[in-house]
Short mmCIF file of C-alpha atoms and ligand atoms in Angstrom, two decimals:
data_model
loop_
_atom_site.label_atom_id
_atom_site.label_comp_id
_atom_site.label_asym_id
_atom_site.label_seq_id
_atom_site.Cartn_x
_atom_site.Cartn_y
_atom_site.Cartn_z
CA UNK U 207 -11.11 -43.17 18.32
CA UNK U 208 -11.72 -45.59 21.08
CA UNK U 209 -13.95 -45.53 24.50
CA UNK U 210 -14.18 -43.99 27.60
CA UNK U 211 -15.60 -44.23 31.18
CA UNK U 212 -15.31 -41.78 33.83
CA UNK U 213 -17.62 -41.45 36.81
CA UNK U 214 -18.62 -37.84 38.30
CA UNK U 215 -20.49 -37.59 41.80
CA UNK U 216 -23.93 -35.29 42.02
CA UNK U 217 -23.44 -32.10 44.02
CA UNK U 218 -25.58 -30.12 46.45
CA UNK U 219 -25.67 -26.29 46.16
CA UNK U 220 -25.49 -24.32 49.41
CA UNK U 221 -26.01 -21.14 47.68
CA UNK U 222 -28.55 -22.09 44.85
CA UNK U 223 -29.15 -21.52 41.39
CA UNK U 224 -32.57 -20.98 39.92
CA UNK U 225 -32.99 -19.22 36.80
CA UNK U 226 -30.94 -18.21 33.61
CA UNK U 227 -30.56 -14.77 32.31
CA UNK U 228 -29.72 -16.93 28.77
CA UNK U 229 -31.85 -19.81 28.25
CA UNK U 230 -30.22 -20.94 24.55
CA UNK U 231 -27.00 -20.77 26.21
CA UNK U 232 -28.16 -22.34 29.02
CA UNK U 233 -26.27 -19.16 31.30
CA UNK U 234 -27.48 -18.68 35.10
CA UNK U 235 -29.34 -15.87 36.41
CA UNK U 236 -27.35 -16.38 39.41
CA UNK U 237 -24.11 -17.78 41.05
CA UNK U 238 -23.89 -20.74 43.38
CA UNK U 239 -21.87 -22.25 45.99
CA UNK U 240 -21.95 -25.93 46.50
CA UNK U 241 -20.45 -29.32 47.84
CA UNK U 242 -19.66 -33.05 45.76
CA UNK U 243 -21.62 -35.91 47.52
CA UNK U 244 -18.62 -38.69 47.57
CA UNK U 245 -21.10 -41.01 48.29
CA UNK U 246 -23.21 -40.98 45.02
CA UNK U 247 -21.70 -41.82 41.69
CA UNK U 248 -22.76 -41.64 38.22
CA UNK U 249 -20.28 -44.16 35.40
CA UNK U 250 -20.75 -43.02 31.80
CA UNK U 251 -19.07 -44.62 28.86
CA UNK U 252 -18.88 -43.12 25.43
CA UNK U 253 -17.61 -44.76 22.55
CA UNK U 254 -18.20 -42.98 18.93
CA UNK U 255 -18.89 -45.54 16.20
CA UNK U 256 -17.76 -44.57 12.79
CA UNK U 257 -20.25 -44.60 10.30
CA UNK U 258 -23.05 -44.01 13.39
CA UNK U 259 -25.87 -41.44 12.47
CA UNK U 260 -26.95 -40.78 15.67
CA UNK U 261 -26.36 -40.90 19.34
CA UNK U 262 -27.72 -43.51 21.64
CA UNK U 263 -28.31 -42.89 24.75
CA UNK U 264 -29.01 -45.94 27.34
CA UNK U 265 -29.43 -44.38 31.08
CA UNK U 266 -29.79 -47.34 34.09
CA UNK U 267 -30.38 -49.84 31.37
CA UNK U 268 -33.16 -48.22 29.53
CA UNK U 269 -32.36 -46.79 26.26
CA UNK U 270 -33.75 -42.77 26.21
CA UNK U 271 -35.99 -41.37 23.38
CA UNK U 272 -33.71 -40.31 20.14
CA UNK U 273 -34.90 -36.53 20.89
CA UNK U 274 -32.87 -36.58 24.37
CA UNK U 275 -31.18 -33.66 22.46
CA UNK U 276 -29.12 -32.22 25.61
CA UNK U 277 -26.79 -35.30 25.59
CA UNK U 278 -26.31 -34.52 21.72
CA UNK U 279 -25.83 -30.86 22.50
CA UNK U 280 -22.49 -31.38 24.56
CA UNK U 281 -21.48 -35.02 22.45
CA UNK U 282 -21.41 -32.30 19.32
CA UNK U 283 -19.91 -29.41 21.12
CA UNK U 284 -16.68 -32.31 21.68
CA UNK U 285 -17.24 -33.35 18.31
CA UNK U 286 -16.78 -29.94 16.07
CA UNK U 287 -13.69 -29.68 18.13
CA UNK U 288 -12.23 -32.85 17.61
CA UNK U 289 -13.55 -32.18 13.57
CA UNK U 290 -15.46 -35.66 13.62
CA UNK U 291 -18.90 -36.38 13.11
CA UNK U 292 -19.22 -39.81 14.08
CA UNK U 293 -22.20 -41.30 16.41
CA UNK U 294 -21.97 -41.98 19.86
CA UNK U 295 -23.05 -44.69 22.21
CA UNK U 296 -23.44 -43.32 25.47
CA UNK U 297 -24.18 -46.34 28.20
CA UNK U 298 -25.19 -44.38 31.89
CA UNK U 299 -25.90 -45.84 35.65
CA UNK U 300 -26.74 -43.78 38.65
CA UNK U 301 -26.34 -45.76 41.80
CA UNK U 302 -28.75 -43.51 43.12
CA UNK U 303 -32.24 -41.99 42.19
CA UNK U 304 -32.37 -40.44 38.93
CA UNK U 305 -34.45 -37.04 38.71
CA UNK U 306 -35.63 -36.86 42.05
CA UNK U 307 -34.04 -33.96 43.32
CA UNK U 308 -30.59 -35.37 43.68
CA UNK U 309 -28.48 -34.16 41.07
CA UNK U 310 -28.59 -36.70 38.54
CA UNK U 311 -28.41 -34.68 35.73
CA UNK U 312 -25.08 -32.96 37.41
CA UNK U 313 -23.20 -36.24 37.94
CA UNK U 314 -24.44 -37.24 34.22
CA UNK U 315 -23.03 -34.95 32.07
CA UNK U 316 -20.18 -33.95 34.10
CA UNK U 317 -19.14 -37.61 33.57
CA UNK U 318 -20.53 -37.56 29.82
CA UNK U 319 -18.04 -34.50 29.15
CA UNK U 320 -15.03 -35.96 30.57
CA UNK U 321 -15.70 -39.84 28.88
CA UNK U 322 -16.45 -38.55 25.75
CA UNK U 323 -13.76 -35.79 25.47
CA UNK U 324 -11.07 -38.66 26.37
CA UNK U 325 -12.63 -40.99 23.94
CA UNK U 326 -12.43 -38.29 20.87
CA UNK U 327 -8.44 -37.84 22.50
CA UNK U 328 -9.52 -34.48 23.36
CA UNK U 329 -7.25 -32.48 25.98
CA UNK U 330 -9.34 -30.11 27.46
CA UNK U 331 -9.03 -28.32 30.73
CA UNK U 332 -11.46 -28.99 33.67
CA UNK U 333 -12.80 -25.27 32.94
CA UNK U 334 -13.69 -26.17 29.34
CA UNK U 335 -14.93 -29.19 30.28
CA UNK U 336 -17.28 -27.61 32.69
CA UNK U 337 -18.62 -24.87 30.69
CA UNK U 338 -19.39 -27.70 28.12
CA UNK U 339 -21.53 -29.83 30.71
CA UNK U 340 -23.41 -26.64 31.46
CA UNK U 341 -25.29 -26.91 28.28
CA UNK U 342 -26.72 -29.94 29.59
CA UNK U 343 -27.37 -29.14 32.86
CA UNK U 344 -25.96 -25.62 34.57
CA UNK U 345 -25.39 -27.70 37.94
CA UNK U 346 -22.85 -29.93 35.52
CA UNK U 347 -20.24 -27.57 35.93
CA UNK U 348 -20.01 -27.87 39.31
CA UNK U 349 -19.42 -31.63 39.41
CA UNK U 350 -16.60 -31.28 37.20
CA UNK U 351 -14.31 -30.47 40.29
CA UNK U 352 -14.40 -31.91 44.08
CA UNK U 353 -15.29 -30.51 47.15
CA UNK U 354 -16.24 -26.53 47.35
CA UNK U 355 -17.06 -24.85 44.64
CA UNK U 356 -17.81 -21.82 43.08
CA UNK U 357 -19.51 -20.36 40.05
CA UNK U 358 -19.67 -17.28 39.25
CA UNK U 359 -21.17 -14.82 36.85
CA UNK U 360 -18.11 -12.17 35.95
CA UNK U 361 -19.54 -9.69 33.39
CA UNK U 362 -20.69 -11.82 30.45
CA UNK U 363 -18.44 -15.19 31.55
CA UNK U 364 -19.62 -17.74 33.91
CA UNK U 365 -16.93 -19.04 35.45
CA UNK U 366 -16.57 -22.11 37.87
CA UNK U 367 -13.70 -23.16 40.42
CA UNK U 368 -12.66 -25.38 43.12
CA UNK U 369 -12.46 -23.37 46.00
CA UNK U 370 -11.51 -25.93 48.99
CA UNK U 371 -10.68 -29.64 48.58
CA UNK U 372 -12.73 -31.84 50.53
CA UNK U 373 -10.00 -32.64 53.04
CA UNK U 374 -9.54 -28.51 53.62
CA UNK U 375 -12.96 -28.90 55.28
CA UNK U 376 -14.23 -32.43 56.17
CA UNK U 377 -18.23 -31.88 56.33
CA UNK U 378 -20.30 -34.32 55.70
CA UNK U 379 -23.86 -34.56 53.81
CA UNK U 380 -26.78 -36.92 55.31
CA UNK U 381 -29.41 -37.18 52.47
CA UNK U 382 -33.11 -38.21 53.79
CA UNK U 383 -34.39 -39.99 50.49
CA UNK U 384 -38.44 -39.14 51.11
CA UNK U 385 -39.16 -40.82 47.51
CA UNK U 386 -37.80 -42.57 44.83
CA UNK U 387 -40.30 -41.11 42.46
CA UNK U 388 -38.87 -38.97 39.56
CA UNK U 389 -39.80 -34.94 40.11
CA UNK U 390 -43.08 -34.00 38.07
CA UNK U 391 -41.53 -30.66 36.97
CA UNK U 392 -37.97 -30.48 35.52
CA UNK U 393 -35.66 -27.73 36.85
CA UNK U 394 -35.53 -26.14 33.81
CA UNK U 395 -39.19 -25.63 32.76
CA UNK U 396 -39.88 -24.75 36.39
CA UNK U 397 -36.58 -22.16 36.22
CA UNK U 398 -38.27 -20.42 33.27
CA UNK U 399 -41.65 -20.24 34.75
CA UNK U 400 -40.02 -18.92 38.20
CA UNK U 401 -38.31 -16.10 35.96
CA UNK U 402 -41.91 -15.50 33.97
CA UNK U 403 -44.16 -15.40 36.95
CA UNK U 404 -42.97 -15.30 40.45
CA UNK U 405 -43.33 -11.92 42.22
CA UNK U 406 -40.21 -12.95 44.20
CA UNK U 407 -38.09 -13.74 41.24
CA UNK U 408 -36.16 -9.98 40.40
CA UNK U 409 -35.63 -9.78 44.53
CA UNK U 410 -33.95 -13.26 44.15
CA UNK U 411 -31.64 -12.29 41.87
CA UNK U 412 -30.86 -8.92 43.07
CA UNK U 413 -30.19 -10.23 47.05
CA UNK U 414 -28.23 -13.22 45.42
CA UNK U 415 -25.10 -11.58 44.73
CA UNK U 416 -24.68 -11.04 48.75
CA UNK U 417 -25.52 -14.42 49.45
CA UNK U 418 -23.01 -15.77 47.38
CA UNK U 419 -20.26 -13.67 48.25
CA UNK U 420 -21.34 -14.32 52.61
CA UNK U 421 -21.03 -18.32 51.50
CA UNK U 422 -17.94 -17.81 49.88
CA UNK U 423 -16.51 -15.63 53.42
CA UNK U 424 -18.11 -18.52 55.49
CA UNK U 425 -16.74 -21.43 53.56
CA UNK U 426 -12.79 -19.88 53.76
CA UNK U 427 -13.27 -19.03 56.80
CA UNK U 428 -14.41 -22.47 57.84
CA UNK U 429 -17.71 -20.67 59.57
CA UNK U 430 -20.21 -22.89 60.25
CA UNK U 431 -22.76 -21.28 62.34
CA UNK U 432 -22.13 -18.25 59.31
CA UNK U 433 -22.34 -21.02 56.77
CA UNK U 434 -25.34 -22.71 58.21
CA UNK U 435 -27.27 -19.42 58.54
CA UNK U 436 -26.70 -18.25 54.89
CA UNK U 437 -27.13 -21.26 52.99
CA UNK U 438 -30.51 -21.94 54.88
CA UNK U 439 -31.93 -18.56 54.04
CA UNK U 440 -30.78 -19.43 50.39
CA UNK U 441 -32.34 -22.27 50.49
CA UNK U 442 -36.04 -21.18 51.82
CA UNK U 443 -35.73 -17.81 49.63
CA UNK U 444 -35.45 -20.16 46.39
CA UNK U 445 -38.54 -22.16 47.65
CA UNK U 446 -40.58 -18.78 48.03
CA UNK U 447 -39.52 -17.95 44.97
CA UNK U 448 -40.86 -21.65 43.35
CA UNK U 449 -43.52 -21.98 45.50
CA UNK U 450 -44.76 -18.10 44.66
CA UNK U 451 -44.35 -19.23 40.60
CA UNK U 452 -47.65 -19.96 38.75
CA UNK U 453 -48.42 -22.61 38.46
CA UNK U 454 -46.46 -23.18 41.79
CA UNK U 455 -43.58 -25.64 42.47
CA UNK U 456 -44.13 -27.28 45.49
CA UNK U 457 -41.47 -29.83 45.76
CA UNK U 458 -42.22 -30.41 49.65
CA UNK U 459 -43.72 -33.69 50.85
CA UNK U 460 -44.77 -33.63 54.76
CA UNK U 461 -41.68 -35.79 55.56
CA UNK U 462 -39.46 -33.17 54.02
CA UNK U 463 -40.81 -30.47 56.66
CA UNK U 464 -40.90 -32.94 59.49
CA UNK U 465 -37.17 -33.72 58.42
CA UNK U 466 -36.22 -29.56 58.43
CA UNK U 467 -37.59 -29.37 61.84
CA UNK U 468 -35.84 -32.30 63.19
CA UNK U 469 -32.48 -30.49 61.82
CA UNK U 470 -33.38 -27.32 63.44
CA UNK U 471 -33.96 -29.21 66.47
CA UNK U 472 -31.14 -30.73 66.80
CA UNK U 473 -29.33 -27.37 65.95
CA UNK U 474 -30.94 -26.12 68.84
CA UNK U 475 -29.52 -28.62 71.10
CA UNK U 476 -25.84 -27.95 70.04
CA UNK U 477 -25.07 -30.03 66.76
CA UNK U 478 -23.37 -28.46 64.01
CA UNK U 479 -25.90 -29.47 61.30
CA UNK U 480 -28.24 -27.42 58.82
CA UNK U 481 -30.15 -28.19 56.21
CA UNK U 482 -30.94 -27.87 51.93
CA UNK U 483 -33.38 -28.65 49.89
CA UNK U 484 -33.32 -28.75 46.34
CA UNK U 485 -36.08 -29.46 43.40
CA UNK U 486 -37.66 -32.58 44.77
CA UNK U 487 -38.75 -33.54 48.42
CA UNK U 488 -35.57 -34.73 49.82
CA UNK U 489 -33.46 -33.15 52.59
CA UNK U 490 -29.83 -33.03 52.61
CA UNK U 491 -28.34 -32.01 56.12
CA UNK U 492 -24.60 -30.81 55.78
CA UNK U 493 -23.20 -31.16 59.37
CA UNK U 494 -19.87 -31.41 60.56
CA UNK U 495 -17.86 -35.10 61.57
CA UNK U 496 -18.84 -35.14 64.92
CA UNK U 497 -22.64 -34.85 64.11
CA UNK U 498 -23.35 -37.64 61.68
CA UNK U 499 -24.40 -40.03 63.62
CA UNK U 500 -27.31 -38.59 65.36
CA UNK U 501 -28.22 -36.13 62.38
CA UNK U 502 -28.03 -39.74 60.63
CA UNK U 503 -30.57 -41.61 63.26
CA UNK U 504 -32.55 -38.82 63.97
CA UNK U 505 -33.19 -38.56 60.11
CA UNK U 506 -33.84 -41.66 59.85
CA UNK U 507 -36.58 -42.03 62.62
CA UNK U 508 -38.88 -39.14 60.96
CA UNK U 509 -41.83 -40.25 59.44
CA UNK U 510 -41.97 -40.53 55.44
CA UNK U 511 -37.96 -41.19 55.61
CA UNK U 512 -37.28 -43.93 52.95
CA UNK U 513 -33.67 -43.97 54.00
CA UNK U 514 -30.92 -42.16 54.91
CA UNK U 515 -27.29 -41.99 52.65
CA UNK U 516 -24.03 -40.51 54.50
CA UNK U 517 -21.29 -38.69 52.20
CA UNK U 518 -18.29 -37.55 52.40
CA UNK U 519 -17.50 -34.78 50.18
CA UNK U 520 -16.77 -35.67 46.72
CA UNK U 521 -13.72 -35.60 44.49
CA UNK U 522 -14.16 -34.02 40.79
CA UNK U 523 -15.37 -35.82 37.60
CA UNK U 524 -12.68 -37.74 36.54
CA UNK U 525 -11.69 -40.98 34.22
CA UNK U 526 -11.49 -44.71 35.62
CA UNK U 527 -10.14 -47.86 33.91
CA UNK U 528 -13.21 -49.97 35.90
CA UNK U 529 -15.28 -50.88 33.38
CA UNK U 530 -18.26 -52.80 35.18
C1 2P0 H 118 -28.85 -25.96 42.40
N1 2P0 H 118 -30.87 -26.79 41.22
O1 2P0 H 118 -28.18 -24.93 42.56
C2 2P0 H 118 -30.32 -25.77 42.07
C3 2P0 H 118 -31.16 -25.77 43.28
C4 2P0 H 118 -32.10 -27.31 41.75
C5 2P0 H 118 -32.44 -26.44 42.89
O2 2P0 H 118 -29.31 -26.61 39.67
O3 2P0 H 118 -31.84 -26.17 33.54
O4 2P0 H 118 -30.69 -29.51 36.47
O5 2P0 H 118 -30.26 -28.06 33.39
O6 2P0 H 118 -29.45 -25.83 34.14
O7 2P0 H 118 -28.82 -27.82 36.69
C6 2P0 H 118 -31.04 -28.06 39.14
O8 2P0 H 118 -31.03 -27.49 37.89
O9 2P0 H 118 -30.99 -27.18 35.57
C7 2P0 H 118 -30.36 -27.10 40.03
P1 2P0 H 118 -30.61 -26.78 34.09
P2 2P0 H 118 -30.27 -28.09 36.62
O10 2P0 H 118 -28.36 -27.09 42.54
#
């Protein structure tokens, strides 16, 4: 046994997920369609210690409570099929926020599955691999590959797929960071309550299916006016559904509506740019080359805008010899 690093990048849904129709299996209600943010990385390294108990887990420096049972969850998924049983010590840095609405928890244990499977010598496809980081996190599965992707609930199986390279469509992503604070509601508990109380929550999963499937037509067909259309109705529908949930989920701060009005401004005066929003208060524009610079400075004028990150879309989870 020795160690491994890898580094995975967080990813923005265009379609979006909210809610499971499994919660022990951690399985999605719904499909989603969504984009790797090149720009933002999480490095893990794993390295299982013989004789270790237990797992330790230390995230931006800061070692996580013992009952951080997710991480655990996917180390012994890789474990029962390599047949050890050895500890793990799991050392994680975001060079972004962490829980604040921008995918930390997709970037972490997309790069958690793919360290710790090469560390246990484990050759598993980028499918297994994904469906593995979906325990931890159903977004996980997404950041296993790069640019466009797809997943997809096919009968009983989710499934999820590259479906263009980043360099088959160059957009880019300009995130308006409105806080650093962590989100006061995780995306899972506020999933579950969305399922258990929102009026809106059986019409969200029964439209979703059409959503998806216009994304996927809009994305192959490089259609952004199509694209920008869908994934912004996806995007508000989810937030009726959260904000209709009891209690609600209001992950909105003023500068994230003064931000979605400045996009929809500027979308009125010609720029190929709309916007998504996901559970915390920042906004991520997706807009094409020729737009980044003033989506970028108009973002970044708006009151309540901390700062504003451009990405390029994002390669797949993958391993590094970089160490630091
Ligand atoms: C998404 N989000 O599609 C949606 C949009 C947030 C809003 O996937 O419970 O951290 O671990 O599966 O993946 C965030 O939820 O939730 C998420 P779990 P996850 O990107």
């Amino acid at each position: 046994m020795r160690e491994a690093t890898a580094i995975a990048h967080p990813n923005v849904a265009l379609i979006k997920y909210w809610g499971k129709r499994d919660s022990a299996a951690n399985l999605p209600a719904v499909g989603s369609l969504s984009i790797g943010l090149g720009a933002l990385s999480t490095r893990t390294t794993v390295r299982f210690e013989p004789g270790a108990a237990a797992d330790t887990v230390v995230l931006n420096g800061n070692e996580l409570p013992a009952e951080n049972s997710k991480v655990t969850l996917c180390l012994d998924m890789l474990r029962q099929i390599a047949g050890v049983d050895a500890g793990a010590v799991v050392t994680s840095a975001n060079d972004f926020p962490t829980g604040a609405g921008l995918a930390s928890s997709a970037s972490g244990y997309a790069a958690l599955v793919t360290a710790g499977a090469a560390a246990l010598d484990l050759d598993l496809s980028s499918q297994q691999l994904s469906a593995i980081a979906r325990t931890g996190s159903g977004s996980a599965s997404r950041s296993l590959f790069g640019g466009f992707v797809l997943l997809r609930n096919d009968g009983d199986d989710t499934t999820c797929a590259p479906v263009l390279a980043p360099e088959e469509w160059p957009l880019a992503v300009v995130v308006a960071v409105t806080s650093d604070e962590p989100k006061a509601v995780s995306s899972r508990y506020g999933m579950e309550q969305s399922r258990l109380t929102s009026p809106y929550y059986r019409q969200w999963v029964d439209g979703h299916d059409a959503d998806l499937e216009a994304g996927l037509r809009c994305v192959m067909e490089r259609d952004f006016a199509g694209l920008a259309a869908v994934a912004e109705h996806s995007c508000l529908k989810m937030h009726a559904v959260m904000m209709a949930t009891r209690p609600p989920l209001l992950y909105w701060s003023a500068a994230t509506m003064a931000c979605l009005d400045a996009v929809r401004a500027l979308r009125g005066e010609g720029e190929e740019v709309f916007f998504t929003v996901d559970a915390g208060p920042q906004v991520k524009a997706v807009c094409t080359a020729a737009a980044i610079d003033r989506v970028a400075g108009t973002l970044q004028s708006v009151p309540g805008v901390l700062r504003v990150i451009v990405s390029h879309l994002g390669d797949g989870a993958r391993l590094t010899d970089d160490h630091d």
